[in-house]
XYZ file of C-alpha atoms in Angstrom:
478
model
C -8.607 -12.472 30.205
C -8.089 -12.165 26.477
C -7.663 -8.729 24.906
C -9.832 -7.337 22.130
C -7.369 -5.718 19.697
C -6.843 -7.761 16.541
C -3.426 -6.294 15.837
C -0.951 -4.055 17.636
C 1.657 -1.537 16.538
C 4.572 -0.511 18.744
C 6.696 2.364 17.491
C 4.602 5.331 16.413
C 6.933 7.456 14.316
C 5.517 8.409 10.925
C 5.507 4.901 9.373
C 4.172 3.137 12.467
C 1.561 5.817 13.037
C 0.304 5.562 9.466
C 0.251 1.749 9.485
C -1.816 1.818 12.687
C -4.240 4.264 11.071
C -4.435 2.063 7.968
C -5.374 -0.970 10.090
C -8.008 1.082 11.932
C -9.481 2.453 8.714
C -9.998 -1.140 7.552
C -12.090 -1.929 10.598
C -9.505 -3.555 12.849
C -9.246 -2.741 16.524
C -5.621 -1.619 16.902
C -3.521 -1.682 20.066
C -0.971 1.151 19.947
C 2.170 1.718 21.998
C 5.230 3.934 21.899
C 8.180 4.348 24.220
C 7.069 7.968 24.674
C 3.391 7.845 25.672
C 2.864 11.368 24.335
C 3.057 10.004 20.746
C 0.455 7.373 21.581
C -1.852 10.015 23.029
C -1.422 12.338 20.050
C -2.258 9.527 17.610
C -5.535 8.775 19.374
C -6.360 12.469 19.844
C -5.660 13.476 16.243
C -6.834 10.378 14.374
C -9.292 8.634 16.653
C -11.937 9.081 13.951
C -10.012 6.596 11.745
C -11.279 3.691 13.832
C -10.844 1.968 17.178
C -7.504 2.325 18.973
C -6.546 0.850 22.341
C -3.660 2.944 23.709
C -1.253 1.523 26.290
C 1.437 3.222 28.301
C 3.349 0.050 29.173
C 4.450 -2.856 26.974
C 2.718 -5.279 29.369
C -0.635 -3.493 28.991
C -0.117 -3.297 25.237
C 0.407 -7.076 24.977
C -2.521 -7.760 27.312
C -4.857 -5.751 25.061
C -4.287 -8.140 22.116
C -6.423 -11.161 21.273
C -4.694 -14.533 20.769
C -2.711 -15.397 18.785
C -1.238 -11.960 19.358
C -0.026 -10.076 16.306
C 2.485 -7.361 17.153
C 3.914 -5.080 14.478
C 7.263 -3.547 15.462
C 8.005 -0.248 13.708
C 11.229 1.063 15.240
C 14.685 1.851 13.904
C 16.542 -1.166 12.477
C 19.385 -2.773 14.407
C 19.782 -2.352 18.182
C 16.442 -0.603 18.777
C 14.579 -3.496 17.107
C 16.438 -6.059 19.226
C 15.627 -4.040 22.366
C 11.887 -4.032 21.610
C 11.914 -7.764 20.804
C 13.746 -8.506 24.069
C 11.068 -6.583 25.951
C 8.231 -8.304 24.090
C 9.290 -11.954 24.215
C 8.769 -12.564 27.980
C 5.244 -11.155 27.662
C 4.168 -13.364 24.739
C 2.903 -16.939 24.585
C 3.432 -19.825 22.210
C 1.918 -19.210 18.791
C 2.051 -15.389 19.034
C 3.391 -13.461 16.037
C 5.982 -10.669 16.041
C 6.163 -8.689 12.798
C 9.228 -6.548 12.048
C 7.996 -4.156 9.372
C 11.100 -1.963 9.356
C 14.015 -1.972 6.918
C 15.964 -4.706 8.684
C 19.006 -6.381 7.147
C 17.865 -9.879 6.221
C 20.655 -11.724 8.136
C 19.320 -10.039 11.295
C 15.861 -11.342 10.411
C 17.183 -14.888 9.969
C 18.856 -14.626 13.393
C 15.754 -13.230 15.095
C 13.433 -15.767 13.495
C 15.577 -18.641 14.793
C 15.769 -17.110 18.281
C 12.012 -16.559 18.609
C 11.259 -20.030 17.253
C 12.957 -21.421 20.374
C 10.271 -19.637 22.410
C 7.479 -21.059 20.249
C 6.918 -17.657 18.636
C 6.533 -16.734 14.976
C 8.831 -13.952 13.763
C 7.768 -12.382 10.475
C 10.302 -10.114 8.770
C 8.151 -7.987 6.500
C 9.186 -5.577 3.774
C 6.887 -2.554 3.488
C 7.302 -0.183 0.559
C 5.528 3.024 -0.313
C 6.811 5.499 2.251
C 4.519 7.264 4.687
C 1.766 7.709 2.085
C 1.817 4.008 1.225
C 1.753 3.031 4.887
C -1.447 5.051 5.309
C -3.233 4.418 2.034
C -1.950 1.003 0.924
C 1.662 -0.162 0.664
C 3.280 -3.088 -1.100
C 3.901 -5.697 1.614
C 6.467 -8.519 1.499
C 6.100 -10.843 4.531
C 8.415 -13.746 5.300
C 8.291 -16.111 8.274
C 6.351 -19.363 8.506
C 3.426 -20.317 6.247
C 1.423 -20.932 9.453
C 1.882 -17.320 10.591
C 0.700 -16.091 7.193
C -2.573 -18.008 7.575
C -3.734 -15.627 10.312
C -1.621 -12.565 9.532
C -1.839 -12.637 5.727
C -5.531 -11.704 5.335
C -5.010 -8.588 7.490
C -1.906 -7.489 5.547
C -3.592 -8.174 2.210
C -6.574 -6.121 3.376
C -4.513 -2.986 4.100
C -2.167 -3.348 1.086
C -2.463 -1.503 -2.204
C -4.718 -3.126 -4.815
C -4.181 -3.319 -8.579
C -7.072 -4.684 -10.649
C -8.524 -5.883 -7.348
C -5.417 -7.960 -6.539
C -3.643 -7.218 -3.218
C -0.027 -6.045 -3.434
C 0.895 -8.519 -0.707
C 1.786 -12.201 -0.786
C 3.757 -14.700 1.267
C 7.371 -14.437 0.095
C 9.205 -17.282 1.825
C 10.695 -18.512 5.090
C 12.745 -16.575 7.693
C 14.516 -13.600 5.996
C 12.951 -13.888 2.529
C 10.573 -10.943 2.985
C 13.269 -8.524 4.080
C 15.611 -9.854 1.387
C 13.090 -9.136 -1.374
C 12.478 -5.663 0.093
C 16.258 -5.083 0.054
C 16.445 -6.001 -3.643
C 13.393 -3.808 -4.304
C 15.336 -0.909 -2.792
C 18.417 -1.798 -4.836
C 16.347 -1.668 -8.023
C 14.943 1.629 -6.746
C 18.508 3.003 -6.511
C 19.175 1.978 -10.120
C 15.850 3.344 -11.356
C 16.417 6.713 -9.685
C 19.988 6.991 -11.003
C 18.883 6.139 -14.551
C 16.158 8.798 -14.389
C 18.690 11.324 -13.077
C 21.077 10.485 -15.928
C 18.251 10.885 -18.458
C 17.502 14.316 -16.976
C 21.180 15.278 -17.178
C 21.433 14.095 -20.796
C 18.425 16.184 -21.787
C 19.808 19.206 -19.974
C 23.329 18.880 -21.374
C 22.285 17.834 -24.872
C 19.386 20.221 -25.390
C 20.174 23.028 -22.976
C 16.578 22.591 -21.847
C 15.255 24.077 -18.623
C 14.182 21.904 -15.702
C 10.544 22.769 -16.385
C 10.854 21.789 -20.059
C 12.409 18.462 -19.079
C 9.619 18.007 -16.533
C 7.138 18.285 -19.398
C 9.081 15.625 -21.320
C 8.898 13.276 -18.328
C 5.200 14.025 -18.015
C 4.755 12.866 -21.608
C 6.898 9.775 -21.022
C 4.638 8.856 -18.111
C 1.792 8.195 -20.550
C 3.662 5.353 -22.305
C 5.845 2.321 -21.524
C 7.806 4.289 -18.905
C 4.708 5.023 -16.830
C 5.719 4.677 -13.184
C 5.629 6.397 -9.823
C 9.248 7.576 -10.130
C 8.717 9.067 -13.606
C 5.562 10.776 -12.331
C 7.229 12.396 -9.330
C 10.272 13.365 -11.431
C 8.001 15.382 -13.738
C 6.507 17.062 -10.680
C 9.877 17.825 -9.023
C 11.381 19.257 -12.219
C 8.457 21.653 -12.728
C 8.499 22.839 -9.117
C 9.782 26.386 -8.499
C 11.605 27.382 -5.297
C 9.447 29.968 -3.538
C 12.404 31.811 -2.017
C 14.586 32.281 -5.109
C 12.179 31.811 -8.016
C 14.605 29.288 -9.491
C 13.858 25.741 -10.542
C 13.739 23.758 -7.297
C 16.171 21.117 -8.603
C 18.777 23.848 -9.186
C 18.849 24.936 -5.545
C 19.238 21.381 -4.172
C 22.832 20.427 -3.313
C 24.054 17.704 -5.682
C 25.027 15.227 -2.950
C 22.698 12.219 -2.708
C 22.479 10.389 0.587
C 21.594 6.770 1.317
C 20.352 4.719 4.257
C 22.148 1.488 3.441
C 19.752 -0.811 1.584
C 21.451 -0.178 -1.766
C 24.826 -0.926 -0.199
C 23.449 -4.132 1.348
C 22.108 -5.188 -2.049
C 25.478 -4.677 -3.720
C 27.352 -6.475 -0.935
C 24.987 -9.425 -1.213
C 25.296 -9.438 -5.000
C 29.056 -9.809 -4.555
C 28.543 -12.589 -1.991
C 26.263 -14.474 -4.381
C 28.386 -13.723 -7.452
C 25.469 -12.031 -9.235
C 26.445 -9.127 -11.555
C 23.979 -6.437 -10.445
C 26.020 -3.763 -12.207
C 23.208 -1.221 -12.610
C 22.428 -1.272 -8.890
C 26.131 -1.146 -8.019
C 26.836 1.848 -10.264
C 23.808 3.675 -8.890
C 25.062 3.097 -5.348
C 28.577 4.220 -6.253
C 27.154 7.282 -8.050
C 25.610 8.387 -4.752
C 28.944 7.783 -3.040
C 30.743 9.829 -5.711
C 28.262 12.687 -5.363
C 29.175 12.872 -1.681
C 32.951 12.693 -2.298
C 33.338 16.442 -1.798
C 37.159 16.801 -1.483
C 37.757 14.474 -4.435
C 35.257 16.310 -6.641
C 36.781 19.681 -5.713
C 40.259 18.405 -6.569
C 39.038 16.878 -9.825
C 37.241 20.022 -10.983
C 40.419 22.014 -10.413
C 42.768 19.969 -12.586
C 41.122 17.251 -14.691
C 40.669 18.177 -18.384
C 37.607 17.046 -20.333
C 38.837 17.001 -23.947
C 35.149 16.651 -24.759
C 33.257 17.687 -27.853
C 30.610 20.381 -27.856
C 27.333 18.468 -27.941
C 25.382 19.496 -31.021
C 21.930 17.956 -31.183
C 20.574 18.472 -34.664
C 17.152 16.857 -34.161
C 15.618 17.680 -30.774
C 12.729 15.224 -30.993
C 14.961 12.382 -32.186
C 17.370 12.988 -29.305
C 14.538 12.954 -26.753
C 13.307 9.672 -28.209
C 16.824 8.210 -28.072
C 17.093 9.084 -24.372
C 13.662 7.588 -23.716
C 14.551 4.312 -25.419
C 17.934 4.132 -23.673
C 16.223 4.745 -20.330
C 13.696 1.972 -20.924
C 16.352 -0.536 -21.997
C 18.554 0.311 -19.016
C 15.603 -0.032 -16.623
C 14.868 -3.508 -18.003
C 18.486 -4.490 -17.298
C 18.239 -3.235 -13.689
C 15.091 -5.257 -13.051
C 16.521 -8.311 -14.818
C 19.602 -8.188 -12.593
C 17.482 -7.754 -9.459
C 15.346 -10.783 -10.278
C 18.526 -12.793 -10.964
C 19.676 -11.871 -7.458
C 16.372 -13.040 -5.962
C 16.696 -16.366 -7.793
C 20.290 -16.843 -6.619
C 19.360 -16.041 -3.017
C 16.408 -18.433 -3.096
C 18.834 -21.216 -4.038
C 21.455 -20.130 -1.494
C 19.107 -19.709 1.476
C 16.505 -22.361 0.661
C 13.646 -19.986 -0.125
C 10.854 -20.817 -2.546
C 10.244 -17.373 -4.038
C 7.811 -16.841 -6.904
C 9.452 -14.071 -8.936
C 6.295 -13.430 -10.942
C 4.401 -12.852 -7.700
C 7.061 -10.380 -6.565
C 6.568 -8.355 -9.756
C 2.806 -8.531 -9.223
C 2.907 -7.126 -5.663
C 5.248 -4.337 -6.806
C 2.645 -3.021 -9.278
C 1.019 -0.820 -6.622
C 1.887 0.893 -3.356
C 5.655 0.644 -3.679
C 8.244 3.145 -4.919
C 9.185 1.177 -8.057
C 5.584 0.558 -9.135
C 5.462 0.725 -12.904
C 3.392 -0.342 -15.888
C 5.969 -2.797 -17.184
C 5.870 -4.896 -13.994
C 2.832 -6.559 -15.584
C 5.163 -7.679 -18.372
C 7.578 -9.173 -15.835
C 4.776 -11.129 -14.162
C 3.684 -12.420 -17.573
C 7.264 -13.454 -18.401
C 7.528 -15.606 -15.259
C 4.050 -17.029 -15.874
C 5.306 -18.212 -19.266
C 8.418 -19.720 -17.681
C 8.755 -19.758 -13.884
C 12.374 -20.954 -14.242
C 13.305 -18.228 -16.737
C 17.105 -17.925 -16.347
C 17.281 -14.348 -17.674
C 14.433 -11.832 -17.815
C 16.071 -10.207 -20.837
C 15.695 -13.525 -22.687
C 11.892 -13.393 -22.506
C 10.570 -12.604 -25.984
C 8.803 -9.399 -24.937
C 11.904 -7.924 -23.320
C 14.225 -9.208 -26.030
C 12.121 -7.377 -28.620
C 11.675 -4.257 -26.486
C 15.404 -3.853 -25.821
C 16.406 -4.761 -29.371
C 14.183 -2.015 -30.798
C 15.890 0.553 -28.552
C 19.427 -0.770 -28.937
C 20.630 1.658 -31.652
C 19.349 4.600 -29.591
C 20.984 3.178 -26.442
C 24.345 2.932 -28.196
C 24.049 6.461 -29.612
C 23.287 7.905 -26.191
C 26.093 6.109 -24.345
C 28.625 6.944 -27.086
C 27.482 10.563 -27.249
C 27.687 10.943 -23.493
C 31.252 9.597 -23.471
C 32.341 11.880 -26.325
C 30.797 14.905 -24.653
C 32.033 14.231 -21.127
C 28.641 13.561 -19.522
C 28.857 10.833 -16.853
C 26.294 8.063 -17.358
C 27.509 5.234 -15.113
C 24.164 3.418 -14.926
C 23.328 3.772 -18.650
C 26.850 2.705 -19.636
C 27.187 -0.231 -17.254
C 23.741 -1.511 -18.232
C 24.716 -1.518 -21.901
C 28.032 -3.217 -21.063
C 26.125 -5.893 -19.120
C 23.764 -6.397 -22.064
C 26.702 -6.844 -24.436
C 28.447 -9.127 -21.945
C 25.487 -11.416 -21.368
C 24.828 -11.787 -25.126
C 28.513 -12.253 -26.113
C 29.565 -15.501 -27.752
C 32.918 -15.384 -25.961
C 34.287 -13.143 -23.223
C 37.888 -12.102 -22.401
C 37.478 -13.994 -19.114
C 39.530 -16.709 -20.848
C 42.581 -14.443 -20.585
C 41.821 -13.609 -16.961
C 41.702 -17.294 -16.085
C 44.967 -17.928 -17.961
C 46.596 -15.091 -16.001
C 45.312 -16.586 -12.737
C 46.858 -19.917 -13.622
C 50.168 -18.213 -14.520
C 50.696 -16.355 -11.228
C 48.754 -18.533 -8.794
C 48.335 -21.998 -10.309
C 44.572 -21.513 -10.073
C 43.984 -23.948 -12.991
C 41.644 -23.625 -15.958
C 39.229 -25.632 -18.059
C 39.503 -26.186 -21.802
C 36.899 -25.754 -24.524
C 37.859 -29.002 -26.248
C 37.790 -31.593 -23.479
C 36.611 -32.260 -19.925
C 38.779 -31.753 -16.885
C 40.732 -29.087 -14.992
C 44.308 -28.238 -16.019
C 47.461 -26.345 -15.038
C 50.407 -25.250 -17.154
C 53.957 -25.220 -15.684
C 54.556 -21.584 -16.641
C 57.896 -21.210 -14.855
C 59.172 -24.561 -16.140
C 58.821 -26.308 -19.483
C 55.198 -25.135 -19.944
C 53.823 -28.609 -20.125
C 50.185 -29.002 -19.267
C 48.955 -31.444 -16.639
C 45.511 -32.370 -15.446
C 44.964 -30.905 -11.999
């Protein structure tokens, strides 16, 4: 006998619980299951008014309560726990059923799982979900991979519960096997860069102006009305103006300055290295978190390392604030440009057909990096879907060029005054590198040929060459 639930969720921690409620609120009958039945019972008891839930104590009953083709959303911890749930599910499913992993899985795991389930005639859909617990409940940005066939039946449901911007769902089919989780990984990498850049802007304003956290919060609040409007700018303004109830101090001043990470930024950087894509802003943001947690090294450095820095004297407060704003915007554009380059490189490497403009479009709402200027990115890829460099689009070329003098002033001033700005600085270095007529890589390649006979190419004729450095230094075609 066929079940009646249109979709099921197994794994009812905060994200799974809120996704199940979101489905129910949109009129779907939702099968719910958790390893500990108490969580299933509490969901139905506390939120039964959201819609129709069918609770099950066993996985077998859970699967039986679903209509065909079954659609099962797995919301458990990435890695071993996900594999364990899949292993339990597979014997209970039938050909054509769909398993959705909506956790933060590493995309190679998704590729492996998709291939394994395909052998059983099952669809495995690795799906990126961004927006945190609030997004899961009220409308996240959703990035599903898997087969186009699975999206035909699953897609309308996911689009229904996703965030909407101008009536457009923040959900679209991304590409085959691991494409959805890959794009979510890059989203998180860009998120790392965005957060680090905002933190550096805060630090610059504090160090340069001697402004209080609350005053800087007001500056961010103002910035959120213009080109920088975004979720992260909005919450930064809120955090900076929050006062710790216990001490009466600015909340940000009582938080330990050691940022943690769950791994998606690190995965993004590792993959960037594998693909040979210079995602320097994301890398520096990830390393900045690592440095913040390097407690013994920081203690040793504070004890002995001199600064030889100038005393920062800002003569025009408003001009300085505007310089930081422009430098922040330009650096953010670089981070996004690098992230979209990585998506393009991965699509070529793994055989995915990813529409980068569509990715920008579904990131406009629900997700952590939602921002006004994502509309501009979508428009850029609509003008040229094969755009080799986002920075080369006329809008972004003009936007960055107008802020370039400010960007240089800020990075130079930070260096002279001993204020670390790894993401601002590396983003500017990338910008100068990608626009340079000629790079010193010529010397690097000559060095490689000298010590390892790695050969080189010439600017004046075709071919690959090697010089006999330890002999008579004659050149021969390799």
